[in-house]
mmCIF file of C-alpha atoms in Angstrom:
data_model
loop_
_atom_site.group_PDB
_atom_site.id
_atom_site.type_symbol
_atom_site.label_atom_id
_atom_site.label_comp_id
_atom_site.label_asym_id
_atom_site.label_seq_id
_atom_site.Cartn_x
_atom_site.Cartn_y
_atom_site.Cartn_z
ATOM 1 C CA UNK D 1017 83.761 -81.334 -49.261
ATOM 2 C CA UNK D 1018 82.380 -79.293 -45.528
ATOM 3 C CA UNK D 1019 83.149 -75.677 -45.267
ATOM 4 C CA UNK D 1020 81.696 -76.416 -41.730
ATOM 5 C CA UNK D 1021 84.104 -74.757 -38.802
ATOM 6 C CA UNK D 1022 83.928 -73.786 -35.621
ATOM 7 C CA UNK D 1023 82.564 -70.480 -35.203
ATOM 8 C CA UNK D 1024 85.944 -69.660 -32.396
ATOM 9 C CA UNK D 1025 88.325 -71.493 -34.606
ATOM 10 C CA UNK D 1026 86.769 -69.254 -37.677
ATOM 11 C CA UNK D 1027 85.828 -64.991 -35.751
ATOM 12 C CA UNK D 1028 90.069 -65.369 -35.399
ATOM 13 C CA UNK D 1029 90.776 -65.627 -38.277
ATOM 14 C CA UNK D 1030 90.535 -62.087 -38.521
ATOM 15 C CA UNK D 1031 92.457 -59.136 -38.343
ATOM 16 C CA UNK D 1032 92.405 -56.307 -35.561
ATOM 17 C CA UNK D 1033 92.100 -53.495 -38.818
ATOM 18 C CA UNK D 1034 89.865 -55.258 -40.790
ATOM 19 C CA UNK D 1035 87.752 -54.718 -43.651
ATOM 20 C CA UNK D 1036 84.347 -56.510 -42.898
ATOM 21 C CA UNK D 1037 81.245 -56.121 -44.790
ATOM 22 C CA UNK D 1038 77.826 -57.097 -42.852
ATOM 23 C CA UNK D 1039 74.795 -58.040 -43.660
ATOM 24 C CA UNK D 1040 71.775 -57.023 -42.367
ATOM 25 C CA UNK D 1041 68.450 -54.087 -41.687
ATOM 26 C CA UNK D 1042 68.123 -53.193 -38.162
ATOM 27 C CA UNK D 1043 70.008 -56.186 -36.982
ATOM 28 C CA UNK D 1044 67.400 -58.444 -38.998
ATOM 29 C CA UNK D 1045 69.675 -60.978 -41.420
ATOM 30 C CA UNK D 1046 72.534 -59.331 -39.295
ATOM 31 C CA UNK D 1047 74.585 -62.829 -37.785
ATOM 32 C CA UNK D 1048 74.662 -62.413 -34.490
ATOM 33 C CA UNK D 1049 76.890 -65.306 -33.509
ATOM 34 C CA UNK D 1050 79.230 -64.267 -35.135
ATOM 35 C CA UNK D 1051 78.885 -60.507 -33.553
ATOM 36 C CA UNK D 1052 79.085 -62.232 -30.317
ATOM 37 C CA UNK D 1053 82.270 -64.341 -31.136
ATOM 38 C CA UNK D 1054 84.094 -60.786 -32.277
ATOM 39 C CA UNK D 1055 83.203 -59.103 -29.840
ATOM 40 C CA UNK D 1056 84.682 -62.253 -27.382
ATOM 41 C CA UNK D 1057 87.399 -61.672 -28.980
ATOM 42 C CA UNK D 1058 88.103 -58.565 -28.110
ATOM 43 C CA UNK D 1059 88.639 -57.259 -31.960
ATOM 44 C CA UNK D 1060 89.754 -53.862 -32.245
ATOM 45 C CA UNK D 1061 90.248 -50.879 -35.674
ATOM 46 C CA UNK D 1062 87.405 -52.463 -37.782
ATOM 47 C CA UNK D 1063 85.836 -50.764 -40.626
ATOM 48 C CA UNK D 1064 82.307 -52.119 -41.217
ATOM 49 C CA UNK D 1065 80.661 -51.692 -44.546
ATOM 50 C CA UNK D 1066 77.037 -52.043 -43.590
ATOM 51 C CA UNK D 1067 73.189 -50.773 -44.485
ATOM 52 C CA UNK D 1068 73.010 -49.161 -40.929
ATOM 53 C CA UNK D 1069 74.123 -50.066 -37.367
ATOM 54 C CA UNK D 1070 70.670 -50.838 -36.121
ATOM 55 C CA UNK D 1071 70.829 -49.983 -32.004
ATOM 56 C CA UNK D 1072 73.077 -50.239 -29.630
ATOM 57 C CA UNK D 1073 72.055 -53.037 -27.325
ATOM 58 C CA UNK D 1074 71.440 -55.312 -31.513
ATOM 59 C CA UNK D 1075 73.835 -56.803 -34.402
ATOM 60 C CA UNK D 1076 76.526 -54.382 -35.405
ATOM 61 C CA UNK D 1077 75.403 -51.855 -33.392
ATOM 62 C CA UNK D 1078 76.846 -54.240 -30.456
ATOM 63 C CA UNK D 1079 80.314 -53.837 -32.261
ATOM 64 C CA UNK D 1080 79.612 -50.260 -32.168
ATOM 65 C CA UNK D 1081 78.936 -49.520 -28.725
ATOM 66 C CA UNK D 1082 82.128 -51.470 -27.493
ATOM 67 C CA UNK D 1083 84.069 -49.097 -29.925
ATOM 68 C CA UNK D 1084 85.524 -52.096 -31.816
ATOM 69 C CA UNK D 1085 84.732 -50.116 -34.810
ATOM 70 C CA UNK D 1086 87.425 -47.487 -36.550
ATOM 71 C CA UNK D 1087 85.301 -46.523 -39.065
ATOM 72 C CA UNK D 1088 81.456 -46.403 -40.820
ATOM 73 C CA UNK D 1089 80.368 -46.965 -44.525
ATOM 74 C CA UNK D 1090 76.608 -46.975 -43.974
ATOM 75 C CA UNK D 1091 73.240 -45.472 -45.278
ATOM 76 C CA UNK D 1092 71.665 -43.979 -41.620
ATOM 77 C CA UNK D 1093 72.901 -44.505 -38.238
ATOM 78 C CA UNK D 1094 69.669 -42.523 -36.983
ATOM 79 C CA UNK D 1095 68.201 -44.995 -35.064
ATOM 80 C CA UNK D 1096 72.101 -45.312 -33.019
ATOM 81 C CA UNK D 1097 72.341 -42.878 -30.140
ATOM 82 C CA UNK D 1098 75.853 -44.115 -29.804
ATOM 83 C CA UNK D 1099 76.722 -43.487 -32.481
ATOM 84 C CA UNK D 1100 75.518 -40.313 -33.362
ATOM 85 C CA UNK D 1101 77.616 -39.803 -30.383
ATOM 86 C CA UNK D 1102 81.098 -41.290 -31.424
ATOM 87 C CA UNK D 1103 80.620 -39.515 -35.170
ATOM 88 C CA UNK D 1104 80.104 -36.626 -33.618
ATOM 89 C CA UNK D 1105 83.496 -37.231 -30.343
ATOM 90 C CA UNK D 1106 85.476 -38.139 -33.446
ATOM 91 C CA UNK D 1107 85.602 -41.413 -31.730
ATOM 92 C CA UNK D 1108 84.139 -42.580 -35.485
ATOM 93 C CA UNK D 1109 84.089 -42.049 -38.829
ATOM 94 C CA UNK D 1110 81.612 -42.692 -40.131
ATOM 95 C CA UNK D 1111 81.067 -41.661 -43.900
ATOM 96 C CA UNK D 1112 77.045 -41.854 -45.185
ATOM 97 C CA UNK D 1113 76.150 -43.417 -48.597
ATOM 98 C CA UNK D 1114 71.798 -42.801 -50.180
ATOM 99 C CA UNK D 1115 71.207 -46.148 -49.374
ATOM 100 C CA UNK D 1116 70.792 -47.142 -53.324
ATOM 101 C CA UNK D 1117 74.131 -46.400 -54.154
ATOM 102 C CA UNK D 1118 75.658 -48.739 -50.983
ATOM 103 C CA UNK D 1119 73.755 -51.480 -52.762
ATOM 104 C CA UNK D 1120 75.127 -50.891 -56.513
ATOM 105 C CA UNK D 1121 78.826 -49.404 -55.115
ATOM 106 C CA UNK D 1122 78.556 -53.397 -52.747
ATOM 107 C CA UNK D 1123 77.424 -54.819 -55.971
ATOM 108 C CA UNK D 1124 79.864 -53.160 -58.195
ATOM 109 C CA UNK D 1125 82.820 -54.492 -56.242
ATOM 110 C CA UNK D 1126 81.511 -58.067 -56.573
ATOM 111 C CA UNK D 1127 81.424 -57.498 -60.233
ATOM 112 C CA UNK D 1128 84.650 -57.244 -60.613
ATOM 113 C CA UNK D 1129 83.458 -52.948 -61.849
ATOM 114 C CA UNK D 1130 85.516 -49.592 -60.627
ATOM 115 C CA UNK D 1131 82.472 -47.993 -59.658
ATOM 116 C CA UNK D 1132 78.796 -46.499 -60.438
ATOM 117 C CA UNK D 1133 77.283 -43.228 -61.879
ATOM 118 C CA UNK D 1134 75.021 -41.577 -60.291
ATOM 119 C CA UNK D 1135 72.633 -39.044 -60.011
ATOM 120 C CA UNK D 1136 71.860 -38.942 -56.962
ATOM 121 C CA UNK D 1137 73.325 -36.287 -54.374
ATOM 122 C CA UNK D 1138 74.125 -33.856 -57.283
ATOM 123 C CA UNK D 1139 74.148 -30.744 -55.393
ATOM 124 C CA UNK D 1140 74.074 -31.515 -51.548
ATOM 125 C CA UNK D 1141 76.988 -32.909 -49.799
ATOM 126 C CA UNK D 1142 77.227 -35.949 -50.778
ATOM 127 C CA UNK D 1143 78.650 -34.783 -53.370
ATOM 128 C CA UNK D 1144 82.249 -33.383 -51.625
ATOM 129 C CA UNK D 1145 85.482 -34.927 -52.898
ATOM 130 C CA UNK D 1146 83.604 -36.857 -56.044
ATOM 131 C CA UNK D 1147 83.935 -36.747 -59.805
ATOM 132 C CA UNK D 1148 81.317 -35.658 -61.590
ATOM 133 C CA UNK D 1149 80.659 -36.737 -65.086
ATOM 134 C CA UNK D 1150 77.886 -35.180 -67.329
ATOM 135 C CA UNK D 1151 76.681 -37.742 -70.110
ATOM 136 C CA UNK D 1152 73.760 -36.935 -72.342
ATOM 137 C CA UNK D 1153 73.118 -33.681 -70.479
ATOM 138 C CA UNK D 1154 73.267 -35.801 -67.036
ATOM 139 C CA UNK D 1155 74.799 -34.879 -64.085
ATOM 140 C CA UNK D 1156 76.206 -37.801 -62.451
ATOM 141 C CA UNK D 1157 78.723 -38.500 -59.723
ATOM 142 C CA UNK D 1158 80.678 -41.762 -59.648
ATOM 143 C CA UNK D 1159 80.884 -43.580 -56.772
ATOM 144 C CA UNK D 1160 83.560 -45.902 -55.705
ATOM 145 C CA UNK D 1161 82.902 -50.287 -56.258
ATOM 146 C CA UNK D 1162 83.261 -50.951 -51.813
ATOM 147 C CA UNK D 1163 85.135 -54.404 -51.550
ATOM 148 C CA UNK D 1164 85.474 -55.364 -47.830
ATOM 149 C CA UNK D 1165 88.452 -58.470 -46.394
ATOM 150 C CA UNK D 1166 84.797 -60.186 -44.913
ATOM 151 C CA UNK D 1167 81.923 -60.544 -44.920
ATOM 152 C CA UNK D 1168 80.130 -61.927 -42.475
ATOM 153 C CA UNK D 1169 76.422 -63.360 -43.630
ATOM 154 C CA UNK D 1170 73.103 -64.558 -42.820
ATOM 155 C CA UNK D 1171 71.662 -67.706 -43.999
ATOM 156 C CA UNK D 1172 68.030 -69.383 -43.146
ATOM 157 C CA UNK D 1173 69.891 -72.581 -44.580
ATOM 158 C CA UNK D 1174 72.843 -73.948 -46.322
ATOM 159 C CA UNK D 1175 73.877 -77.280 -47.045
ATOM 160 C CA UNK D 1176 77.141 -78.114 -47.218
ATOM 161 C CA UNK D 1177 78.640 -77.441 -49.874
ATOM 162 C CA UNK D 1178 77.242 -73.673 -48.094
ATOM 163 C CA UNK D 1179 74.350 -73.466 -51.218
ATOM 164 C CA UNK D 1180 72.350 -70.993 -48.921
ATOM 165 C CA UNK D 1181 68.922 -69.921 -49.097
ATOM 166 C CA UNK D 1182 67.413 -66.795 -47.044
ATOM 167 C CA UNK D 1183 64.064 -66.227 -45.087
ATOM 168 C CA UNK D 1184 62.442 -63.112 -46.921
ATOM 169 C CA UNK D 1185 63.595 -59.598 -45.751
ATOM 170 C CA UNK D 1186 66.447 -61.355 -43.494
ATOM 171 C CA UNK D 1187 67.802 -61.098 -47.401
ATOM 172 C CA UNK D 1188 68.696 -57.251 -47.586
ATOM 173 C CA UNK D 1189 72.303 -56.708 -48.448
ATOM 174 C CA UNK D 1190 73.814 -60.523 -47.470
ATOM 175 C CA UNK D 1191 73.672 -61.603 -51.703
ATOM 176 C CA UNK D 1192 75.163 -58.778 -52.432
ATOM 177 C CA UNK D 1193 77.931 -58.726 -49.715
ATOM 178 C CA UNK D 1194 78.501 -62.384 -50.382
ATOM 179 C CA UNK D 1195 80.347 -61.051 -53.648
ATOM 180 C CA UNK D 1196 82.062 -58.622 -52.538
ATOM 181 C CA UNK D 1197 84.974 -60.323 -49.691
ATOM 182 C CA UNK D 1198 88.263 -61.787 -50.223
ATOM 183 C CA UNK D 1199 86.353 -64.596 -47.070
ATOM 184 C CA UNK D 1200 83.195 -65.707 -46.752
ATOM 185 C CA UNK D 1201 81.745 -66.232 -43.304
ATOM 186 C CA UNK D 1202 78.394 -67.867 -43.312
ATOM 187 C CA UNK D 1203 75.274 -67.596 -40.318
ATOM 188 C CA UNK D 1204 73.323 -70.698 -40.889
ATOM 189 C CA UNK D 1205 69.742 -70.869 -39.146
ATOM 190 C CA UNK D 1206 70.565 -74.961 -40.339
ATOM 191 C CA UNK D 1207 72.869 -76.699 -42.420
ATOM 192 C CA UNK D 1208 71.273 -79.590 -45.101
ATOM 193 C CA UNK D 1209 72.303 -81.832 -46.810
ATOM 194 C CA UNK D 1210 73.464 -81.474 -50.495
ATOM 195 C CA UNK D 1211 69.689 -81.123 -52.400
ATOM 196 C CA UNK D 1212 67.185 -80.849 -50.607
ATOM 197 C CA UNK D 1213 67.654 -76.851 -50.891
ATOM 198 C CA UNK D 1214 65.659 -76.595 -53.958
ATOM 199 C CA UNK D 1215 67.952 -75.518 -56.797
ATOM 200 C CA UNK D 1216 65.516 -72.369 -57.038
ATOM 201 C CA UNK D 1217 65.848 -71.922 -53.883
ATOM 202 C CA UNK D 1218 69.872 -70.706 -54.059
ATOM 203 C CA UNK D 1219 70.642 -67.239 -54.402
ATOM 204 C CA UNK D 1220 73.951 -67.168 -52.835
ATOM 205 C CA UNK D 1221 76.074 -70.877 -54.221
ATOM 206 C CA UNK D 1222 78.557 -72.389 -52.733
ATOM 207 C CA UNK D 1223 81.705 -71.378 -54.807
ATOM 208 C CA UNK D 1224 80.895 -67.130 -53.300
ATOM 209 C CA UNK D 1225 80.907 -69.497 -49.720
ATOM 210 C CA UNK D 1226 84.781 -70.499 -47.647
ATOM 211 C CA UNK D 1227 83.461 -70.596 -44.232
ATOM 212 C CA UNK D 1228 79.738 -71.684 -42.690
ATOM 213 C CA UNK D 1229 78.910 -71.617 -39.052
ATOM 214 C CA UNK D 1230 76.139 -73.652 -37.610
ATOM 215 C CA UNK D 1231 74.906 -72.396 -33.972
ATOM 216 C CA UNK D 1232 75.587 -75.458 -32.571
ATOM 217 C CA UNK D 1233 79.077 -75.293 -33.840
ATOM 218 C CA UNK D 1234 79.415 -71.688 -31.302
ATOM 219 C CA UNK D 1235 80.972 -71.111 -28.355
ATOM 220 C CA UNK D 1236 79.265 -71.821 -25.744
#
């Protein structure tokens, strides 16, 4: 059965205050029309889990600029001065996580794990408030798994069942996030008949995908 839905109706499922995982690296691999529709519907109080917040006019940075985000969990905000300003002003809560640790926390959420042990951050501010565990003479931090209410994913191609193929580095965090959210919404550049995508090219299987939004289905 086709999972294709209209953009407006799909984004309307996302309530104010939702926790979102949003794929992308500096906007590459971030679903632009889903971001547009979040802004158009004036969503507020969002928690965004992502690699970064891009730039003020790009990708997730547009949500930051619109003050739609209450909390950010990301590996860096160095390219977005507006995120930095809001953090310093106390307008937006920012939790900075080393990039590899962020990926592992998302993966843990998708795999049903409670968290991961990593030596990254031991003896730094990253350690604040976290449990230290020593194993075989090495100290680790317990980093808890991350999950989300919704994952907003960008794919190169999808078939009508929801099998996904990604384009090169635009893949980035998208496959991990598609495993760690209750509802997975995908913006695909193209939606093709089942069988067009070679099985070996399918990265995210259809069982993880709830809704597909094609570019031609976006709000006018």
